mmCIF file of C-alpha atoms in Angstrom:
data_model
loop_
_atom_site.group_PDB
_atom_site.id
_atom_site.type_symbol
_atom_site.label_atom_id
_atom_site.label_comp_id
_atom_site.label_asym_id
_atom_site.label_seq_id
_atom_site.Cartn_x
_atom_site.Cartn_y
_atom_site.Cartn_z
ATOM 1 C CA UNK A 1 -10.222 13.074 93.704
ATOM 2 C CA UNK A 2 -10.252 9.612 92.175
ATOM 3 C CA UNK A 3 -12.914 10.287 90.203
ATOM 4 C CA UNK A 4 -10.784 13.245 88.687
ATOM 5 C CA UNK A 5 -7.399 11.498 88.123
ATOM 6 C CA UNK A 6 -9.452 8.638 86.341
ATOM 7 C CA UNK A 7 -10.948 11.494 83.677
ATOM 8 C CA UNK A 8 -7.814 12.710 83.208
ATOM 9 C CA UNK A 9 -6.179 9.778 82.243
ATOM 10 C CA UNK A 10 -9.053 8.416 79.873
ATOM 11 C CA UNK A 11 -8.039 11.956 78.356
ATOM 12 C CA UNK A 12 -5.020 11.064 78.371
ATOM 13 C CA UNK A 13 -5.341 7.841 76.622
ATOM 14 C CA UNK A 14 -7.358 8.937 74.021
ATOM 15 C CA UNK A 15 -4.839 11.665 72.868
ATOM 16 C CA UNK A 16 -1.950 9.351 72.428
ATOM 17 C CA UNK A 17 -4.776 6.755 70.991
ATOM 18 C CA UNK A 18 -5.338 9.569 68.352
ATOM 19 C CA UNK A 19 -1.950 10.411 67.861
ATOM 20 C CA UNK A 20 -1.316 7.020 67.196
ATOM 21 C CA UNK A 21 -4.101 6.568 64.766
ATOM 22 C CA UNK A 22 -3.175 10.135 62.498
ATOM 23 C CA UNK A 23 0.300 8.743 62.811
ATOM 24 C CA UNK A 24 -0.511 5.738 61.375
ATOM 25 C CA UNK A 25 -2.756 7.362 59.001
ATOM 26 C CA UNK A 26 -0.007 9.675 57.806
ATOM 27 C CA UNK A 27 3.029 6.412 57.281
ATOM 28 C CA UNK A 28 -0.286 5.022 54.964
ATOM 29 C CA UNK A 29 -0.454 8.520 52.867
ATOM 30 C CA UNK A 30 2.919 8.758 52.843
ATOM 31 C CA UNK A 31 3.165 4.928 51.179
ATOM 32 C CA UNK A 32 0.557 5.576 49.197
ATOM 33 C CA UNK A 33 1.795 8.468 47.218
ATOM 34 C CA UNK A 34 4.894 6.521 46.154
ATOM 35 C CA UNK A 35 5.088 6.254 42.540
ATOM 36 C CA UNK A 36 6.436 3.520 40.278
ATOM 37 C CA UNK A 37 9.447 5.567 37.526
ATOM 38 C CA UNK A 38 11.463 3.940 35.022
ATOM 39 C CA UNK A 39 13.686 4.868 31.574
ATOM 40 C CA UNK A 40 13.587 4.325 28.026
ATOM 41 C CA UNK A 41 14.528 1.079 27.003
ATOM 42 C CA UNK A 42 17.598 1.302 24.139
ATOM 43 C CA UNK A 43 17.891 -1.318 22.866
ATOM 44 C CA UNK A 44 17.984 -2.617 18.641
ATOM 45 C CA UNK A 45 14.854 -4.007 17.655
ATOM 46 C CA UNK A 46 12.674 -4.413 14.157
ATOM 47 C CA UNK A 47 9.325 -2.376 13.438
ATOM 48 C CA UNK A 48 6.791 -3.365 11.268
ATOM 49 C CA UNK A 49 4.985 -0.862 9.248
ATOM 50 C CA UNK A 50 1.754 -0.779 7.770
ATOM 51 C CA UNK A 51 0.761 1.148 4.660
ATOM 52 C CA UNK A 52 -2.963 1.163 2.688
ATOM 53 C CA UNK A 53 -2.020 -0.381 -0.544
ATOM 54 C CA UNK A 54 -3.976 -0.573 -4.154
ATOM 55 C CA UNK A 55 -3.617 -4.194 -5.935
ATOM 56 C CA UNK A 56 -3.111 -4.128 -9.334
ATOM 57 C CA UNK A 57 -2.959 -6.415 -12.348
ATOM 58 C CA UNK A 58 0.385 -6.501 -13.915
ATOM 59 C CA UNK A 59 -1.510 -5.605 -17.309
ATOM 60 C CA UNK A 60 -4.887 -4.310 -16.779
ATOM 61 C CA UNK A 61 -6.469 -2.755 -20.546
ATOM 62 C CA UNK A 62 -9.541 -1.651 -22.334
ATOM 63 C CA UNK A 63 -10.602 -3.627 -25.120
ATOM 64 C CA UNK A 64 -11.633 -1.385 -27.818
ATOM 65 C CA UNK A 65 -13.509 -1.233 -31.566
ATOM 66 C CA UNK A 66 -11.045 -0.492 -34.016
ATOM 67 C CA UNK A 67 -13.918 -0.727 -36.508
ATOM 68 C CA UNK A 68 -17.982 0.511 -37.097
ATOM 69 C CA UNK A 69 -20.470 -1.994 -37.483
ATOM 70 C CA UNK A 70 -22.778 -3.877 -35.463
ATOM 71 C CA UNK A 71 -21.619 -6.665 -33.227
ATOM 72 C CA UNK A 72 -22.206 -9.979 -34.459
ATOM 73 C CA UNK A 73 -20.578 -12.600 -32.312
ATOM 74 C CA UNK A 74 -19.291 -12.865 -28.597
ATOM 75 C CA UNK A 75 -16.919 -15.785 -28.113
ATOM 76 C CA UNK A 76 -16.632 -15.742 -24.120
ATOM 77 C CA UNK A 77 -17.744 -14.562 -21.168
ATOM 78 C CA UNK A 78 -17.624 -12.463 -18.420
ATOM 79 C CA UNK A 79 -14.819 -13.692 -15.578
ATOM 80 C CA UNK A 80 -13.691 -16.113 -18.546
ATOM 81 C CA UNK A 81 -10.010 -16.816 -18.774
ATOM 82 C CA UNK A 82 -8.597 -16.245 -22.032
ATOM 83 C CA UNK A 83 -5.817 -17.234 -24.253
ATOM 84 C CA UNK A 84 -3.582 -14.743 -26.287
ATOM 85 C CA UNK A 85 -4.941 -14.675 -29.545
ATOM 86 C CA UNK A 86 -8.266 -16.393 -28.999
ATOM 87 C CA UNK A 87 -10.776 -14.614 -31.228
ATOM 88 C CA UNK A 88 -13.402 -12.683 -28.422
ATOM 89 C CA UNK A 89 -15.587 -10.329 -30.668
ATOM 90 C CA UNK A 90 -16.835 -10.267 -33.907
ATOM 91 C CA UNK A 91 -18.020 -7.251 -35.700
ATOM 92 C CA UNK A 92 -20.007 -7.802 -38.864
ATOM 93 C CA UNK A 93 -17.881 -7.892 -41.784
ATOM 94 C CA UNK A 94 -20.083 -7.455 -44.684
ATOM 95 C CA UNK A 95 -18.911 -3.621 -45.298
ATOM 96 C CA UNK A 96 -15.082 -4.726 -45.390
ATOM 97 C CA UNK A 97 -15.423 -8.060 -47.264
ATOM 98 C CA UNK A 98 -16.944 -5.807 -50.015
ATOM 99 C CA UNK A 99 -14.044 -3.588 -49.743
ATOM 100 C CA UNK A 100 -11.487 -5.850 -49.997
ATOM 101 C CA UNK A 101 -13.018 -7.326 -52.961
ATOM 102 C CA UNK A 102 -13.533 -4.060 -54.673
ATOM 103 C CA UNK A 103 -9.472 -3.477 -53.915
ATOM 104 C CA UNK A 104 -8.341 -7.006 -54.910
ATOM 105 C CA UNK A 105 -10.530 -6.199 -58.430
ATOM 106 C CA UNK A 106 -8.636 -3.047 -58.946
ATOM 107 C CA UNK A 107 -5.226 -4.912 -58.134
ATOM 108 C CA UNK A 108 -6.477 -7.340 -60.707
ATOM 109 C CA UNK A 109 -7.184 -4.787 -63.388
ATOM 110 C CA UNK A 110 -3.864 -2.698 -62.912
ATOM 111 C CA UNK A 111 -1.546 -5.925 -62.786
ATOM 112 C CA UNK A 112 -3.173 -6.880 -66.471
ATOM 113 C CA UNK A 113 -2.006 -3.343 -67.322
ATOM 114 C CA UNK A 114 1.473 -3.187 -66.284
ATOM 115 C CA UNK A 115 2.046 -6.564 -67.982
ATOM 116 C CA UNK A 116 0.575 -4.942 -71.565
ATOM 117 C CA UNK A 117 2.721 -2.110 -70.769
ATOM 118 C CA UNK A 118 5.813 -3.971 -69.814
ATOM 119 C CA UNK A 119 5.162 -5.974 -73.100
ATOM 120 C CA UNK A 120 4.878 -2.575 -75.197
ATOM 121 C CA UNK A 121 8.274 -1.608 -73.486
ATOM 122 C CA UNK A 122 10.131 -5.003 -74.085
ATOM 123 C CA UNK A 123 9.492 -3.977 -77.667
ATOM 124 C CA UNK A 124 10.392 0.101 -77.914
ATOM 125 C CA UNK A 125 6.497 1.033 -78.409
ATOM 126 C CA UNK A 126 6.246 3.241 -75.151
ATOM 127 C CA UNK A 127 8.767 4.503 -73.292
ATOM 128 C CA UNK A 128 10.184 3.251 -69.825
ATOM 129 C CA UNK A 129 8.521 6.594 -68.030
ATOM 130 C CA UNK A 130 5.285 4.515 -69.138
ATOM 131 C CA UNK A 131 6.256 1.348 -67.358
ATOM 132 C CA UNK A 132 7.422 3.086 -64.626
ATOM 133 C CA UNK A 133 3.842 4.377 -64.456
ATOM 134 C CA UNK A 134 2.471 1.501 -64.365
ATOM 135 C CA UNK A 135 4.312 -0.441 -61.928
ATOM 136 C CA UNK A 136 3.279 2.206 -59.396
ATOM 137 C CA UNK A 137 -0.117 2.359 -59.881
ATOM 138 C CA UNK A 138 0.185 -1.554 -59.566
ATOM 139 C CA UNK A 139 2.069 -0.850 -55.911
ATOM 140 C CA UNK A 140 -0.922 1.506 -54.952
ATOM 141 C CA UNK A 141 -3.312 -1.294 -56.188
ATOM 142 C CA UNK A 142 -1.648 -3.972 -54.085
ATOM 143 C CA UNK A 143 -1.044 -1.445 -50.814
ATOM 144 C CA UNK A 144 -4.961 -0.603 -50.536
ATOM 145 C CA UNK A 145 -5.449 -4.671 -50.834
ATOM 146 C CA UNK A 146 -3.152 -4.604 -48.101
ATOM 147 C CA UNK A 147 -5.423 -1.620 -46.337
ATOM 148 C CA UNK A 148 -8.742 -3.575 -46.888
ATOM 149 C CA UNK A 149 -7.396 -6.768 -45.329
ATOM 150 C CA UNK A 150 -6.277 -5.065 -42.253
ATOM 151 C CA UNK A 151 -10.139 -3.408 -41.855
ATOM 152 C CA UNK A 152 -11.261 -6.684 -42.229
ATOM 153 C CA UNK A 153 -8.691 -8.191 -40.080
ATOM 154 C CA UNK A 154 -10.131 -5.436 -36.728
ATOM 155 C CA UNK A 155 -13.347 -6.761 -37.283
ATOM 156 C CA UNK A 156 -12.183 -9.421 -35.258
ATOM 157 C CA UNK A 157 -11.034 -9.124 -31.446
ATOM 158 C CA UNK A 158 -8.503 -11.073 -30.316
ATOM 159 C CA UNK A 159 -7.103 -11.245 -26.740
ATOM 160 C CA UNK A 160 -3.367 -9.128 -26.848
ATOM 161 C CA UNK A 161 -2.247 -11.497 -23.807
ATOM 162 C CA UNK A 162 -3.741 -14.491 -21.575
ATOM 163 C CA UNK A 163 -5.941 -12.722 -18.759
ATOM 164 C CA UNK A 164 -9.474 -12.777 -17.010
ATOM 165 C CA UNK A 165 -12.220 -10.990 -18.805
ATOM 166 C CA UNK A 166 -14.213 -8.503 -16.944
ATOM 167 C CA UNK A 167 -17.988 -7.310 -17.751
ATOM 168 C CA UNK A 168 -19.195 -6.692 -21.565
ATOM 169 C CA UNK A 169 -19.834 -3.451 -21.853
ATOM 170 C CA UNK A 170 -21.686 -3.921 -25.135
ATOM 171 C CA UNK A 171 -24.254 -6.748 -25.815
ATOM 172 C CA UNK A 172 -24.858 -8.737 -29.145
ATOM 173 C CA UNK A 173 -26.192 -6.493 -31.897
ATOM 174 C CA UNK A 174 -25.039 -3.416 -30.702
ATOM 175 C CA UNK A 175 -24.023 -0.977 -33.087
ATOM 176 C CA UNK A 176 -20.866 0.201 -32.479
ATOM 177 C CA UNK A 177 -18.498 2.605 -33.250
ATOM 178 C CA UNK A 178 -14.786 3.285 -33.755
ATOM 179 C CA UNK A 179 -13.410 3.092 -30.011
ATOM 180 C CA UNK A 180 -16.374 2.101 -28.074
ATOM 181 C CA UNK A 181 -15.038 0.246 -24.709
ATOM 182 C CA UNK A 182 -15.919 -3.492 -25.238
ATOM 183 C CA UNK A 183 -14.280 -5.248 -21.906
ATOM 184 C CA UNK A 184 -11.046 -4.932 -19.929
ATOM 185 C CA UNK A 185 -9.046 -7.966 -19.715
ATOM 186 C CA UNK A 186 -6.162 -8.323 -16.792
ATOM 187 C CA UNK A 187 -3.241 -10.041 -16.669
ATOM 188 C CA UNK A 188 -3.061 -11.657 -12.968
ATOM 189 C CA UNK A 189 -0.837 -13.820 -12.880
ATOM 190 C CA UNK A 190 1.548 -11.378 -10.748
ATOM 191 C CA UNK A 191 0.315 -8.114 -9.197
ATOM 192 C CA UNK A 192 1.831 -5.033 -8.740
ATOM 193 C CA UNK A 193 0.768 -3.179 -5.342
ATOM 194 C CA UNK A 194 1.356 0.616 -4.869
ATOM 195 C CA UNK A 195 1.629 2.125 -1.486
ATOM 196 C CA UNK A 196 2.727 5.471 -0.407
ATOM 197 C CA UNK A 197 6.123 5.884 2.204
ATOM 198 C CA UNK A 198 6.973 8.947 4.233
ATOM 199 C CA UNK A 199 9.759 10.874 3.981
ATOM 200 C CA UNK A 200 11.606 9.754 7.051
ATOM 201 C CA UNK A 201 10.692 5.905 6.670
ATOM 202 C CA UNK A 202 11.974 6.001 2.930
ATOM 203 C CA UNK A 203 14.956 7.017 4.107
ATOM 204 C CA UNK A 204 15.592 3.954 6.407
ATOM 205 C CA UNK A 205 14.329 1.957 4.151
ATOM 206 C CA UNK A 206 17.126 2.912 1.682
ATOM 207 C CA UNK A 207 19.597 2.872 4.354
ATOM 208 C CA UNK A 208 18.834 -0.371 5.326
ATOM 209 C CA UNK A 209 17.673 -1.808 2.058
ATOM 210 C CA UNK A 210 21.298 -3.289 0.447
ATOM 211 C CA UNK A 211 23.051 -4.526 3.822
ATOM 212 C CA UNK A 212 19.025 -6.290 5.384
ATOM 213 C CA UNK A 213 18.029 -7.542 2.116
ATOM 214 C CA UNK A 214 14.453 -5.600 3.450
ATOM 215 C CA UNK A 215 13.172 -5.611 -0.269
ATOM 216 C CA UNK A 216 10.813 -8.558 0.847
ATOM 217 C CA UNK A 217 7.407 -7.274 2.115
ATOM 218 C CA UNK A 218 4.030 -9.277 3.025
ATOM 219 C CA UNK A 219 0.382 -8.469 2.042
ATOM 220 C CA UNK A 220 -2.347 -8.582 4.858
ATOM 221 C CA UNK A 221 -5.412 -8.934 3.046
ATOM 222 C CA UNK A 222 -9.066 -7.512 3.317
ATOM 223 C CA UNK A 223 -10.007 -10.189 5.760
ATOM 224 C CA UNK A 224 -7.046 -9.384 7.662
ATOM 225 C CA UNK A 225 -5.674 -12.580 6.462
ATOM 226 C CA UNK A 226 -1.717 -12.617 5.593
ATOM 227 C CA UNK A 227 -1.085 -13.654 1.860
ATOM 228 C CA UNK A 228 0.643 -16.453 1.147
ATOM 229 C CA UNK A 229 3.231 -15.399 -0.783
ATOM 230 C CA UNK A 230 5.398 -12.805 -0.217
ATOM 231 C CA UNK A 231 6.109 -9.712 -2.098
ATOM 232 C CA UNK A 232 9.309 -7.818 -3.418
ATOM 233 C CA UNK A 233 9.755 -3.792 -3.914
ATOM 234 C CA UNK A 234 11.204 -3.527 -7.693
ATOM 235 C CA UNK A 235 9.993 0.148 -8.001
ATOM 236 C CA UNK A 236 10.014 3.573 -5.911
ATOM 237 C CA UNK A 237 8.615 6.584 -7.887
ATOM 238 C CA UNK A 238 10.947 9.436 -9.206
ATOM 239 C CA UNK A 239 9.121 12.538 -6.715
ATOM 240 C CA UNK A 240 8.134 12.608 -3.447
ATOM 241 C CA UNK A 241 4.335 14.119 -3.283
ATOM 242 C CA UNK A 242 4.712 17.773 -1.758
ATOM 243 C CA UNK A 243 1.016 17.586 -0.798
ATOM 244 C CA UNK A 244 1.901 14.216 1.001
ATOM 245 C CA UNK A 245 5.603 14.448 2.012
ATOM 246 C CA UNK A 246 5.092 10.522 0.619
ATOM 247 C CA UNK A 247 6.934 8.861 -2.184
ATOM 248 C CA UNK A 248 5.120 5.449 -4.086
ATOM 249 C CA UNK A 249 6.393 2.402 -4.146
ATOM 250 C CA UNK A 250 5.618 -0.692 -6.031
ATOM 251 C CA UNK A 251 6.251 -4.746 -4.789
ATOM 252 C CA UNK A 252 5.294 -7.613 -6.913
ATOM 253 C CA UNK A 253 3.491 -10.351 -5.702
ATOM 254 C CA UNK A 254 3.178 -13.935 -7.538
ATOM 255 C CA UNK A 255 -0.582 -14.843 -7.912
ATOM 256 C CA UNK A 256 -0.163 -18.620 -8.787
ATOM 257 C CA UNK A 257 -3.967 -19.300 -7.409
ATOM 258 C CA UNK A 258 -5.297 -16.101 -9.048
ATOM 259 C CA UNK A 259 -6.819 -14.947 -5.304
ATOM 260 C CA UNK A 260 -5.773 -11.413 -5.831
ATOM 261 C CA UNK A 261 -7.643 -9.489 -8.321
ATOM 262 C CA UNK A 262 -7.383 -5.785 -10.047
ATOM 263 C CA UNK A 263 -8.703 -2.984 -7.610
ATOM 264 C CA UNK A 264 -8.421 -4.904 -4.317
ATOM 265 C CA UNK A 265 -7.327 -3.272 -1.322
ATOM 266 C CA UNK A 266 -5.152 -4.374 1.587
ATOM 267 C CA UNK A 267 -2.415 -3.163 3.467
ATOM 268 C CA UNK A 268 1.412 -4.047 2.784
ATOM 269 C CA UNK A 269 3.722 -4.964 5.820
ATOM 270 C CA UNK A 270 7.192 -3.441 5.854
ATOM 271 C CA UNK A 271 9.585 -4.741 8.266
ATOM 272 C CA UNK A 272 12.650 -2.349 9.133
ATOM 273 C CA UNK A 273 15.472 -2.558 11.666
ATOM 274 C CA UNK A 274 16.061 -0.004 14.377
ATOM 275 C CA UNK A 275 19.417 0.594 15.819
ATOM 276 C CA UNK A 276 19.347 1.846 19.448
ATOM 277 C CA UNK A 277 15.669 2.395 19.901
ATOM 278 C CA UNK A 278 13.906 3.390 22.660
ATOM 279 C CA UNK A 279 10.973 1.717 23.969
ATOM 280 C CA UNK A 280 8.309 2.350 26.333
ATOM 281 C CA UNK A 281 5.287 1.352 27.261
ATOM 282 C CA UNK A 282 2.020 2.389 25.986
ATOM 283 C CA UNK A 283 0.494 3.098 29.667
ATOM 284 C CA UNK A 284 3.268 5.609 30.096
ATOM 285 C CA UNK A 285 1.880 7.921 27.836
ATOM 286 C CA UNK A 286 -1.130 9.969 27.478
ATOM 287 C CA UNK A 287 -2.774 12.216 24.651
ATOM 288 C CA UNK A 288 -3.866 15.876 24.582
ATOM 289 C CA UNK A 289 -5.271 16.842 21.067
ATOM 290 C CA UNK A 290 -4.052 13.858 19.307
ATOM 291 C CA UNK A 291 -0.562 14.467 20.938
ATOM 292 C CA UNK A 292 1.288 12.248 22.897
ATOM 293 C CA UNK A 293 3.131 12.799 26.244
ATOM 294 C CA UNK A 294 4.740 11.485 29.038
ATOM 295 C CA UNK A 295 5.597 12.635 32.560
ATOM 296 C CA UNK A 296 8.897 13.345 33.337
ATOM 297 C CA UNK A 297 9.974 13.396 37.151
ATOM 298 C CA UNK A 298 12.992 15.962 37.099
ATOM 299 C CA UNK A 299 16.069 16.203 39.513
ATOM 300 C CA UNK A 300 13.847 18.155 41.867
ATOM 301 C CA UNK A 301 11.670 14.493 41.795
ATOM 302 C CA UNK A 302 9.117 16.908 40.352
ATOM 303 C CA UNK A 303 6.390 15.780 37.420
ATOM 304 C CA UNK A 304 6.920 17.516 33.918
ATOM 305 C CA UNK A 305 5.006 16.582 31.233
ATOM 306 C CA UNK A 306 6.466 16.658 27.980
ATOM 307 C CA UNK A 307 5.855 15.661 23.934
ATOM 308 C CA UNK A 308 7.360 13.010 22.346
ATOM 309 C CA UNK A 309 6.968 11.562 18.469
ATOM 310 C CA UNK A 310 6.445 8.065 18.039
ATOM 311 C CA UNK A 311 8.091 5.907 15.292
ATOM 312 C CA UNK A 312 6.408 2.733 15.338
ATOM 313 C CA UNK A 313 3.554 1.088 17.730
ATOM 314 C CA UNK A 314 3.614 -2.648 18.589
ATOM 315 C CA UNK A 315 1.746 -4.211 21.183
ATOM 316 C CA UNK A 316 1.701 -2.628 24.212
ATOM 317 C CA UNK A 317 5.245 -0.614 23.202
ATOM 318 C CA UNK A 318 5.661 2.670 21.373
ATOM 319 C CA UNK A 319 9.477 3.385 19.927
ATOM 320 C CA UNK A 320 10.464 7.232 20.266
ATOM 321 C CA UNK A 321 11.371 8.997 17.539
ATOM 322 C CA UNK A 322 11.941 12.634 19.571
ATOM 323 C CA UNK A 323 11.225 13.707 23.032
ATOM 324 C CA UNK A 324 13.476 11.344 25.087
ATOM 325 C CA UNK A 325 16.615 10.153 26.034
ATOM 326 C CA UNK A 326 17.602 7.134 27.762
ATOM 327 C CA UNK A 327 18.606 8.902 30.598
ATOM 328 C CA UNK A 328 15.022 10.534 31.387
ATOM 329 C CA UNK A 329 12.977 9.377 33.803
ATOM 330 C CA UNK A 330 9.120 8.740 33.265
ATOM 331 C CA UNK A 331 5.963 8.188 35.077
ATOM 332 C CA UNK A 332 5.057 4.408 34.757
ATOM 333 C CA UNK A 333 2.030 4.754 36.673
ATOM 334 C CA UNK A 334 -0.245 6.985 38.416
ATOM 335 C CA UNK A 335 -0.696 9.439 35.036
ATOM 336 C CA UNK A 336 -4.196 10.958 36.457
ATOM 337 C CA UNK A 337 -3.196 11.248 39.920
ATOM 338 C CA UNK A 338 -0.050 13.706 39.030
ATOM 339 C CA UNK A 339 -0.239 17.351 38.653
ATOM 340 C CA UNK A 340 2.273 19.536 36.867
ATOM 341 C CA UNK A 341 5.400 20.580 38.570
ATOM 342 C CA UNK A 342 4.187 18.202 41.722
ATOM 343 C CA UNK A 343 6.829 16.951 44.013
ATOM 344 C CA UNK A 344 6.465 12.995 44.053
ATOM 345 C CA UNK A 345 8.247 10.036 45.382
ATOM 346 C CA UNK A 346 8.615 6.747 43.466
ATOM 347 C CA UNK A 347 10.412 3.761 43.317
ATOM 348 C CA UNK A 348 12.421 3.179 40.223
ATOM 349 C CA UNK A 349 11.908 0.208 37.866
ATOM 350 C CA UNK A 350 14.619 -1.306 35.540
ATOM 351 C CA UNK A 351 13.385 -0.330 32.232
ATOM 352 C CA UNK A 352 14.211 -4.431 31.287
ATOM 353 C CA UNK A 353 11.952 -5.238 33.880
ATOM 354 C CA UNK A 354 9.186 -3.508 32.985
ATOM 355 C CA UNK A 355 8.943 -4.178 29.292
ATOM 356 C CA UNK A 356 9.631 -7.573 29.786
ATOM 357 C CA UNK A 357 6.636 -8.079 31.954
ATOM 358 C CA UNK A 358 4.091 -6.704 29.307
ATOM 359 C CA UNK A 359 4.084 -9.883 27.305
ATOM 360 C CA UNK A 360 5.611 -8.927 24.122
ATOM 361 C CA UNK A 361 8.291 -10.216 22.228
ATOM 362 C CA UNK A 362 10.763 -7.448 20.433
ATOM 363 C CA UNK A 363 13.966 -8.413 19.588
#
């Protein structure tokens, strides 16, 4: 009989020992399944954009023969820098200086003409048709003197404007002919850089432009290096690109130490205010085929997912364009552990709270 009451309460004990333990087991489920929610953050803030950008000489041309002939003389070199006017290229003359002699001989002969004739007229011997005559086949004389100078005169290459040379694309004795590319020469001293704008960011940018004085933009280099000097936007194009949905636009940079050359690459930096933003964080979100969602926990506290469009990235931060509103709550944590239209329970976060504790700065 003892023997019997002392199984039954070891049965006993182990019952309420395992009720105990699922109990406990179930309060640790139940704490474990509670997930951290907070809000967009509104707040205003600046975004910086980036756009691929093509550097650009503020004059960039082809040298050209204006002349045939074979080239005689090269004055400079490749990567030279040159002054306007200094004499570059000289085609051999021979053919012209004959010409213009031959010319200046016949403006010789036809001046020693119209003075006989003039003489013949002073005195009533032939008539002032005669003279008249005369005197214009003296202007003709004197105008193809004028012509044969200025064939000799594009023998000679001189530099339009100060610049850099770039690589002869003739050598010494070629034989060349009317229009054959010599060298380009560029004009660095500033440079123009084209990038392409969207639609949408076009239009804050000319919202904003006048009031934020946001003409000023920055250059990060190929080296991911910012330039030193800042840039300004003096030009947007006329038509937006319907291919694109972008328009171009054009800053100026100075290039005082000639580092930036014609044909580099780099990407501009736009900086544009944003009026009531909203902000959240980057481990809120998630992609499915290149689109980006969140999870929204409903009034029902069940999970949602839903699109949004993002404006600008920053580190660790993505502002909204479209999806959200302030009031919505979102899934902060726990993304892959969620299931659609699963009833949750979370602890909510002050949306301050947790974007300040991502170590960022955004004003």
């Amino acid at each position: 009989m003892m023997k019997r009451v002392f199984v039954l309460t070891l049965v006993s004990l182990c019952a309420l020992l395992g009720y105990t333990s699922c109990t406990h087991k179930e309060e640790e489920k139940e704490e474990e399944v509670k997930y951290q929610v907070t809000s967009p953050l509104q707040r205003d803030t600046t975004i910086t954009n980036d756009y691929v950008s093509q550097i650009h000489s503020i004059q960039h041309i082809e040298l050209r023969a204006l002349e045939k002939g074979y080239l005689e003389k090269i004055y400079v070199d490749e990567g030279q820098y040159v002054k306007k006017g200094q004499l570059m290229f000289k085609i051999l003359p021979i053919q012209y200086q004959a010409e213009l002699l031959k010319a200046q001989a016949e403006a010789n002969f036809v001046d020693v003409e119209f003075k006989n004739t003039k003489l013949l007229a002073d005195s009533n011997i032939v008539s002032k048709n005669e003279l008249a005559l005369a005197k214009a086949k003296l202007d003709k004389a004197k105008a193809e003197v004028s012509v044969a100078q200025i064939h000799l005169g594009f023998t000679e290459v001189r530099a339009p404007f100060d610049g850099i040379m770039d690589h002869f694309q003739v050598r010494l004795g070629s034989l060349i002919n009317e229009g054959d590319l010599l060298t380009t020469l560029s004009d660095n001293s500033k440079m123009w850089v084209y990038f392409n704008v969207p639609e949408a960011e076009y239009l804050n940018y000319k919202t904003h432009a006048q009031e934020e004085n946001l003409q000023h933009v920055n250059l990060l280099m190929a080296n991911q290096r910012v330039y030193d000097h800042s840039g300004v936007v003096q030009a947007i194009e006329a038509d937006f690109n319907n291919e694109t949905g972008n328009i171009a636009f054009r800053a100026t940079f100075p290039n005082p130490n000639g580092l930036l050359r014609h044909g580099e690459t780099g990407n501009i930096q736009m900086t544009l205010p944003m009026k009531n933003a909203l902000i959240i964080p980057q481990k809120a979100t998630f992609e499915v085929l290149e689109k980006k969602y969140v999870y929204i926990v409903d009034k029902d506290n069940k999970i949602r997912s839903r699109e949004i469009t993002v404006a600008a990235e920053m580190p660790h931060i993505f502002v909204v364009r479209s999806g959200l509103t302030k009031d919505d709550k979102i899934l902060l944590e726990g993304l892959r552990q969620v299931k659609e239209n699963e009833k949750i329970q979370y602890t909510f976060v002050k949306p301050a709270s947790v974007i300040s504790n991502l170590s960022l700065y955004a004003e």
